[in-house]
mmCIF file of C-alpha atoms in Angstrom:
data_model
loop_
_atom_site.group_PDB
_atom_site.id
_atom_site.type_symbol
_atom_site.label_atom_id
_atom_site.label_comp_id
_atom_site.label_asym_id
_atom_site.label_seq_id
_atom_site.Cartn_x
_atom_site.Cartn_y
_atom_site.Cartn_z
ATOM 1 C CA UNK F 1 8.623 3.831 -4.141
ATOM 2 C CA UNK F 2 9.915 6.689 -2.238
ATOM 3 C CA UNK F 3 10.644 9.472 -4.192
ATOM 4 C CA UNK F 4 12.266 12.626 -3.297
ATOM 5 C CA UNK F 5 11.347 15.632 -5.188
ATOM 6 C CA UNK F 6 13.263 18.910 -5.063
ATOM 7 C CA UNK F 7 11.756 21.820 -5.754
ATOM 8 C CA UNK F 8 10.512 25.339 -5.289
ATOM 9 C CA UNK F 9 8.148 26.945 -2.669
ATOM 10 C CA UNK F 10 7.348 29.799 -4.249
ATOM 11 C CA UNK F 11 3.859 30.556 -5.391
ATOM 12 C CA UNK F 12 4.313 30.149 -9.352
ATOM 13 C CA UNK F 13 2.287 30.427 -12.375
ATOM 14 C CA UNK F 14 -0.111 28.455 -13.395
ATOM 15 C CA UNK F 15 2.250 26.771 -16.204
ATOM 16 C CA UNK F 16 4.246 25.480 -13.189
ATOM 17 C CA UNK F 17 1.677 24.638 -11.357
ATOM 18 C CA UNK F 18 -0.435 22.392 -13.708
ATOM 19 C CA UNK F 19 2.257 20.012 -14.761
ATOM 20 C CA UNK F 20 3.531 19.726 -10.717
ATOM 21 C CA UNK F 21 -0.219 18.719 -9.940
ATOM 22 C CA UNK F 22 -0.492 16.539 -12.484
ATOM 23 C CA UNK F 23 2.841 14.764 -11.630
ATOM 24 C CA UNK F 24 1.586 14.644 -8.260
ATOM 25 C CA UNK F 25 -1.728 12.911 -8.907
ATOM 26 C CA UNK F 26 0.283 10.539 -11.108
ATOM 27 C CA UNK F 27 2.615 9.554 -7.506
ATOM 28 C CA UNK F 28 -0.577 9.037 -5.424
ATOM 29 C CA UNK F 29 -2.145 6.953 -7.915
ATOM 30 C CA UNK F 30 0.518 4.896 -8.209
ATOM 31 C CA UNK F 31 1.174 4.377 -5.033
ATOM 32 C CA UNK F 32 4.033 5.878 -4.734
ATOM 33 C CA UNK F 33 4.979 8.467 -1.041
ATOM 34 C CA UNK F 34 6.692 12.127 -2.114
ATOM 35 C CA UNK F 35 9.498 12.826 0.261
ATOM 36 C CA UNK F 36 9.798 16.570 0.430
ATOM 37 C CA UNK F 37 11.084 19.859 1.796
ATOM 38 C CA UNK F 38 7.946 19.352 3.962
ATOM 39 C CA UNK F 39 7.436 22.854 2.818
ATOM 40 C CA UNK F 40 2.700 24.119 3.733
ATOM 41 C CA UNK F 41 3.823 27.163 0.563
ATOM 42 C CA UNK F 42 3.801 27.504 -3.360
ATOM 43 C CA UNK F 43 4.752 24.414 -5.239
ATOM 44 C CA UNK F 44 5.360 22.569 -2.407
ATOM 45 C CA UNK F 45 2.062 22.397 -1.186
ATOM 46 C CA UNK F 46 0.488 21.922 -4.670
ATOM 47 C CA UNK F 47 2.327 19.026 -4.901
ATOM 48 C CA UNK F 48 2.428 17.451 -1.439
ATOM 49 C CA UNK F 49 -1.830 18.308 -1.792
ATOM 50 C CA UNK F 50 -2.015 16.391 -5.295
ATOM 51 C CA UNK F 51 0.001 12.978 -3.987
ATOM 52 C CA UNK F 52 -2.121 13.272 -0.453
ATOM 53 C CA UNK F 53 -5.855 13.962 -2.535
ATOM 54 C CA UNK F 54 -4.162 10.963 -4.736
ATOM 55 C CA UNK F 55 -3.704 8.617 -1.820
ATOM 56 C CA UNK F 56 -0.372 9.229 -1.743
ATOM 57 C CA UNK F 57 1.759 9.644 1.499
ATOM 58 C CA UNK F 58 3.790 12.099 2.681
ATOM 59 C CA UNK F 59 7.253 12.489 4.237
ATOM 60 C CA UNK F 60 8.333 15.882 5.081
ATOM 61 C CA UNK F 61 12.267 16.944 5.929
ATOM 62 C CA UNK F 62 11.818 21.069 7.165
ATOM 63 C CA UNK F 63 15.146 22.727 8.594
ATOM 64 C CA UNK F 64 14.970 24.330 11.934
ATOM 65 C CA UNK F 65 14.389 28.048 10.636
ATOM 66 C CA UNK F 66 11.455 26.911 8.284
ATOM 67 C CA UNK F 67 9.504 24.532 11.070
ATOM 68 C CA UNK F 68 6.707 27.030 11.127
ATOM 69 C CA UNK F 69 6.064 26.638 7.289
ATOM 70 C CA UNK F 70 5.910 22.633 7.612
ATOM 71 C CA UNK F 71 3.109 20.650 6.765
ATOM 72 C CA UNK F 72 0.901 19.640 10.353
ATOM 73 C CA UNK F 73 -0.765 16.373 8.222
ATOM 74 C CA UNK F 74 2.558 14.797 7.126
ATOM 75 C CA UNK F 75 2.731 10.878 7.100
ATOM 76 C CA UNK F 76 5.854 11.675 8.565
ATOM 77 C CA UNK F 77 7.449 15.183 9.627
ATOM 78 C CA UNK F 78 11.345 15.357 10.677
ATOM 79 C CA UNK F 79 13.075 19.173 11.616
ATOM 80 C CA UNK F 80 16.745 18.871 10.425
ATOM 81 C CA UNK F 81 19.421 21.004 12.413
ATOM 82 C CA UNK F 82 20.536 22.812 9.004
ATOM 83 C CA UNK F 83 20.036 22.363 4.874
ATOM 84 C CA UNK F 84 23.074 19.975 4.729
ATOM 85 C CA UNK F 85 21.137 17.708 7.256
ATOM 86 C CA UNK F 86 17.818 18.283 5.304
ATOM 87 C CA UNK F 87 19.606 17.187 2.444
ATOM 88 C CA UNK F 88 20.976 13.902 3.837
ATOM 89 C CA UNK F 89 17.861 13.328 5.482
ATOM 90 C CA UNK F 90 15.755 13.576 1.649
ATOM 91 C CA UNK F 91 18.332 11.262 0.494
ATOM 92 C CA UNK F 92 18.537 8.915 3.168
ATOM 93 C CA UNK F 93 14.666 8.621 3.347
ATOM 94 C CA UNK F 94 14.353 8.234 -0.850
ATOM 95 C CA UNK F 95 14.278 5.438 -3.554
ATOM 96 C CA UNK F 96 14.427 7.990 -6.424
ATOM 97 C CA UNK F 97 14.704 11.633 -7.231
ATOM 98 C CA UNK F 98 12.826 14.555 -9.183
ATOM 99 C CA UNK F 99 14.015 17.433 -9.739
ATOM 100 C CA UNK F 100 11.054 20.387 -10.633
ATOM 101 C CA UNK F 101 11.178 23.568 -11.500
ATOM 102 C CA UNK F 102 12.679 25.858 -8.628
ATOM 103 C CA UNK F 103 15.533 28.788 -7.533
ATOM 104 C CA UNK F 104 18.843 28.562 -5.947
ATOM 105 C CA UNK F 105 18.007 25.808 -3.253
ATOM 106 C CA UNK F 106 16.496 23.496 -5.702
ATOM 107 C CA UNK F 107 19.732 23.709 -7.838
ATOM 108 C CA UNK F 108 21.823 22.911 -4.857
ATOM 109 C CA UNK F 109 20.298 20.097 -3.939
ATOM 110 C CA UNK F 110 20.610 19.064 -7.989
ATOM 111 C CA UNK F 111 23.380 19.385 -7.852
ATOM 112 C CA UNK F 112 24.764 17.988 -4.821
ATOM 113 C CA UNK F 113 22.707 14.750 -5.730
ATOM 114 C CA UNK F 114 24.564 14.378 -9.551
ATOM 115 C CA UNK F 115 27.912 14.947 -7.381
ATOM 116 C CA UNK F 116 26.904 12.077 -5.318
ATOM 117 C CA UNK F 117 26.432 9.899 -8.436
ATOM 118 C CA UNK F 118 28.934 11.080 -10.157
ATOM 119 C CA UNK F 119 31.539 9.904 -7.445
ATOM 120 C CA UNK F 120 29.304 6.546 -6.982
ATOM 121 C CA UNK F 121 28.213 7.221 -3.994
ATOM 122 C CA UNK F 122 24.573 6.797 -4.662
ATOM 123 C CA UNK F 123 22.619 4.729 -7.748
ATOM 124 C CA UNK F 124 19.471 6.080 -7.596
ATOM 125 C CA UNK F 125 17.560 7.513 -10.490
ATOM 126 C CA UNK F 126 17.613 11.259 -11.265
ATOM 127 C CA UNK F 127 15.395 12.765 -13.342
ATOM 128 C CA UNK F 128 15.267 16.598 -14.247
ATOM 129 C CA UNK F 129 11.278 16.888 -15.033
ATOM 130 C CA UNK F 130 12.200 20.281 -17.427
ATOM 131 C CA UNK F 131 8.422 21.475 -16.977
ATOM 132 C CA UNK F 132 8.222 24.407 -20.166
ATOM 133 C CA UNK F 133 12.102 23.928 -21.101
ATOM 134 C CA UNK F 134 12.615 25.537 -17.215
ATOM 135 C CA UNK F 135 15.651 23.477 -17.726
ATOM 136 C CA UNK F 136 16.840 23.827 -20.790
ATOM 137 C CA UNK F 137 19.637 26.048 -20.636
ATOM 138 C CA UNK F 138 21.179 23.600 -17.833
ATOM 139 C CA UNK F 139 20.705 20.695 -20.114
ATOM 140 C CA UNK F 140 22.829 22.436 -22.295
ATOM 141 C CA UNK F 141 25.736 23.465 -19.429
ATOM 142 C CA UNK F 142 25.566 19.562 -19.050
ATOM 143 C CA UNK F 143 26.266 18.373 -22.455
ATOM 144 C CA UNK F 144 29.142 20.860 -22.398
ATOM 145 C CA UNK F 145 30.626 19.942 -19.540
ATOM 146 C CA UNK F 146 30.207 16.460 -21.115
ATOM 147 C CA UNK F 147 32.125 16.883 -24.216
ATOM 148 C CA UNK F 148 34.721 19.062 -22.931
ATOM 149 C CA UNK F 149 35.887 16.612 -20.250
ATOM 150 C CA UNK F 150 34.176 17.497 -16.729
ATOM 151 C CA UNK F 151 32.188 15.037 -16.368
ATOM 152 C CA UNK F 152 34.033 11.656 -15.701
ATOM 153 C CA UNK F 153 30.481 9.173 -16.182
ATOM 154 C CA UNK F 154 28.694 10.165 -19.316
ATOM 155 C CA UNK F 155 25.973 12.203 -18.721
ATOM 156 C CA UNK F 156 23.169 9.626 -19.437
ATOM 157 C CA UNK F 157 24.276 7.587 -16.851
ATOM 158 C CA UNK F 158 23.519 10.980 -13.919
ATOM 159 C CA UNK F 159 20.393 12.138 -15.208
ATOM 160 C CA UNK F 160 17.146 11.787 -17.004
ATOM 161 C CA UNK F 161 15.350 15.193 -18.527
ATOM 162 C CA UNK F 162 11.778 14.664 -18.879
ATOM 163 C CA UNK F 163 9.112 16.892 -20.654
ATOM 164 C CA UNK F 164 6.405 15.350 -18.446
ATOM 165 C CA UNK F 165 5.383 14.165 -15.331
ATOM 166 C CA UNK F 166 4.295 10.681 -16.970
ATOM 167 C CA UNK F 167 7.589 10.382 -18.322
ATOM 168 C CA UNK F 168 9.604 11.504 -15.142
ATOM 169 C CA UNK F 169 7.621 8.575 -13.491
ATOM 170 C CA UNK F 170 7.881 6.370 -16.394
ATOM 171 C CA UNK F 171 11.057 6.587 -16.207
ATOM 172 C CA UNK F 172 11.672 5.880 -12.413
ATOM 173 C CA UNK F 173 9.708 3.083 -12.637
ATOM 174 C CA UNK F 174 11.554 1.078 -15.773
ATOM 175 C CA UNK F 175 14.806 2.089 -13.567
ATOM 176 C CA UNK F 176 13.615 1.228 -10.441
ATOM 177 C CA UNK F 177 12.546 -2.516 -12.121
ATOM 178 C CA UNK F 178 15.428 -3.130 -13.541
ATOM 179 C CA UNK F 179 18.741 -5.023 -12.065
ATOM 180 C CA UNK F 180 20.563 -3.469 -12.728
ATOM 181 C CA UNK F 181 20.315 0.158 -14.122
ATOM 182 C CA UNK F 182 21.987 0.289 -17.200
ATOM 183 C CA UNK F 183 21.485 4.253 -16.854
ATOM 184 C CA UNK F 184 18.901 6.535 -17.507
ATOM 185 C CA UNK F 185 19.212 8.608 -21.305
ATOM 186 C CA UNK F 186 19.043 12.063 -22.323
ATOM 187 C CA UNK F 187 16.368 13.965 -24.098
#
C-alpha cells in the first residue's frame, strides 16, 4: 500500500519521535512505501529513515522553495511548482493517509483531505494517529461540528483517531481489505 503521511519537519521531542519511528518500522515491515513531503529534516526524516532501515520505499513530493531540503535516496523524488501541487501530487500518488503530529501545514493538508471526502471526491482511509492526545482538542472541534450540523457525512465515515502506530496501520489495512469501506470509527 501507498500511504501518504502528513506531517511535521520540525525537530521534536523525543515523545514525538518514538511513536513516528515506531510507526515507521511498522510500514517497512509490512511492506508498505511512505509517500511524503520528501522533507531530509525533523520528523520527516525520522520517519522516511525508519520505513527505508525497514525495507520500506520511499516517494518524496518537495515544492520548489524546499528542493534543497529533499531527500537525495528517494525511491522516487518529484519538485511540485507550489503546496497546492504538492498536495495533489501526495494524493494522487497514495492508497491511504496518516496524519502525525505537526503545525500549520500539516493541518492544511488535514484538512483539505477530510474536505475531499467529505464532498466524495476521494474514499481513501484517513486516520489521525493522535501520538500523546497531540490531537485531542481537534477531535473534539470534530464531534462538535458533528452534532451541531457542519458536517454533512458523520464523522466516522472521514476519519479514524488512533493512539498508536499499530492501530493507525491496523486500521488501514482492515479498510484497505475490505469492499467496500463501510467507514472507519472514532476513538
Amino acid at each position: 500500500m501507498n500511504i501518504c503521511v502528513f506531517l511535521s519537519a520540525a525537530d521534536l521531542d523525543e515523545c514525538y519521535t518514538r511513536p513516528a519511528k515506531e510507526f515507521a518500522e511498522l510500514l517497512g515491515k509490512g511492506g508498505h512505501t511512505l509517500v511524503w513531503g520528501g522533507s531530509e529534516s525533523g520528523l520527516m526524516k525520522v520517519v522516511a529513515d525508519g520505513v527505508q532501515q525497514a525495507g520500506g520505499k520511499l516517494v518524496g513530493v518537495s515544492v520548489d522553495f524546499l528542493a534543497e531540503k529533499a531527500r537525495k535516496n528517494a525511491d522516487e523524488m518529484v519538485i511540485a511548482k507550489d503546496l497546492a501541487e504538492r498536495k495533489a501530487l501526495l494524493l494522487a500518488k497514495s492508497d491511504a493517509v496518516v496524519i502525525m503530529v505537526g503545525g500549520t501545514g500539516t493541518l492544511d493538508e488535514a484538512t483539505e483531505i477530510l474536505e475531499l471526502k467529505k464532498h466524495g471526491k476521494t474514499t481513501k482511509p484517513v486516520v489521525l494517529l493522535n501520538t500523546a492526545g497531540f490531537y485531542d482538542g481537534l477531535k473534539e472541534q470534530f464531534r462538535r461540528m458533528e452534532d451541531e450540523g457542519f458536517l454533512p457525512v458523520p464523522l466516522t465515515e472521514l476519519v479514524f483517531f488512533a493512539e498508536d502506530g499499530v492501530a493507525a496501520l491496523a486500521c488501514l489495512e482492515a479498510v484497505t481489505s475490505a469492499a467496500p469501506a463501510a467507514g472507519l470509527g472514532i476513538q
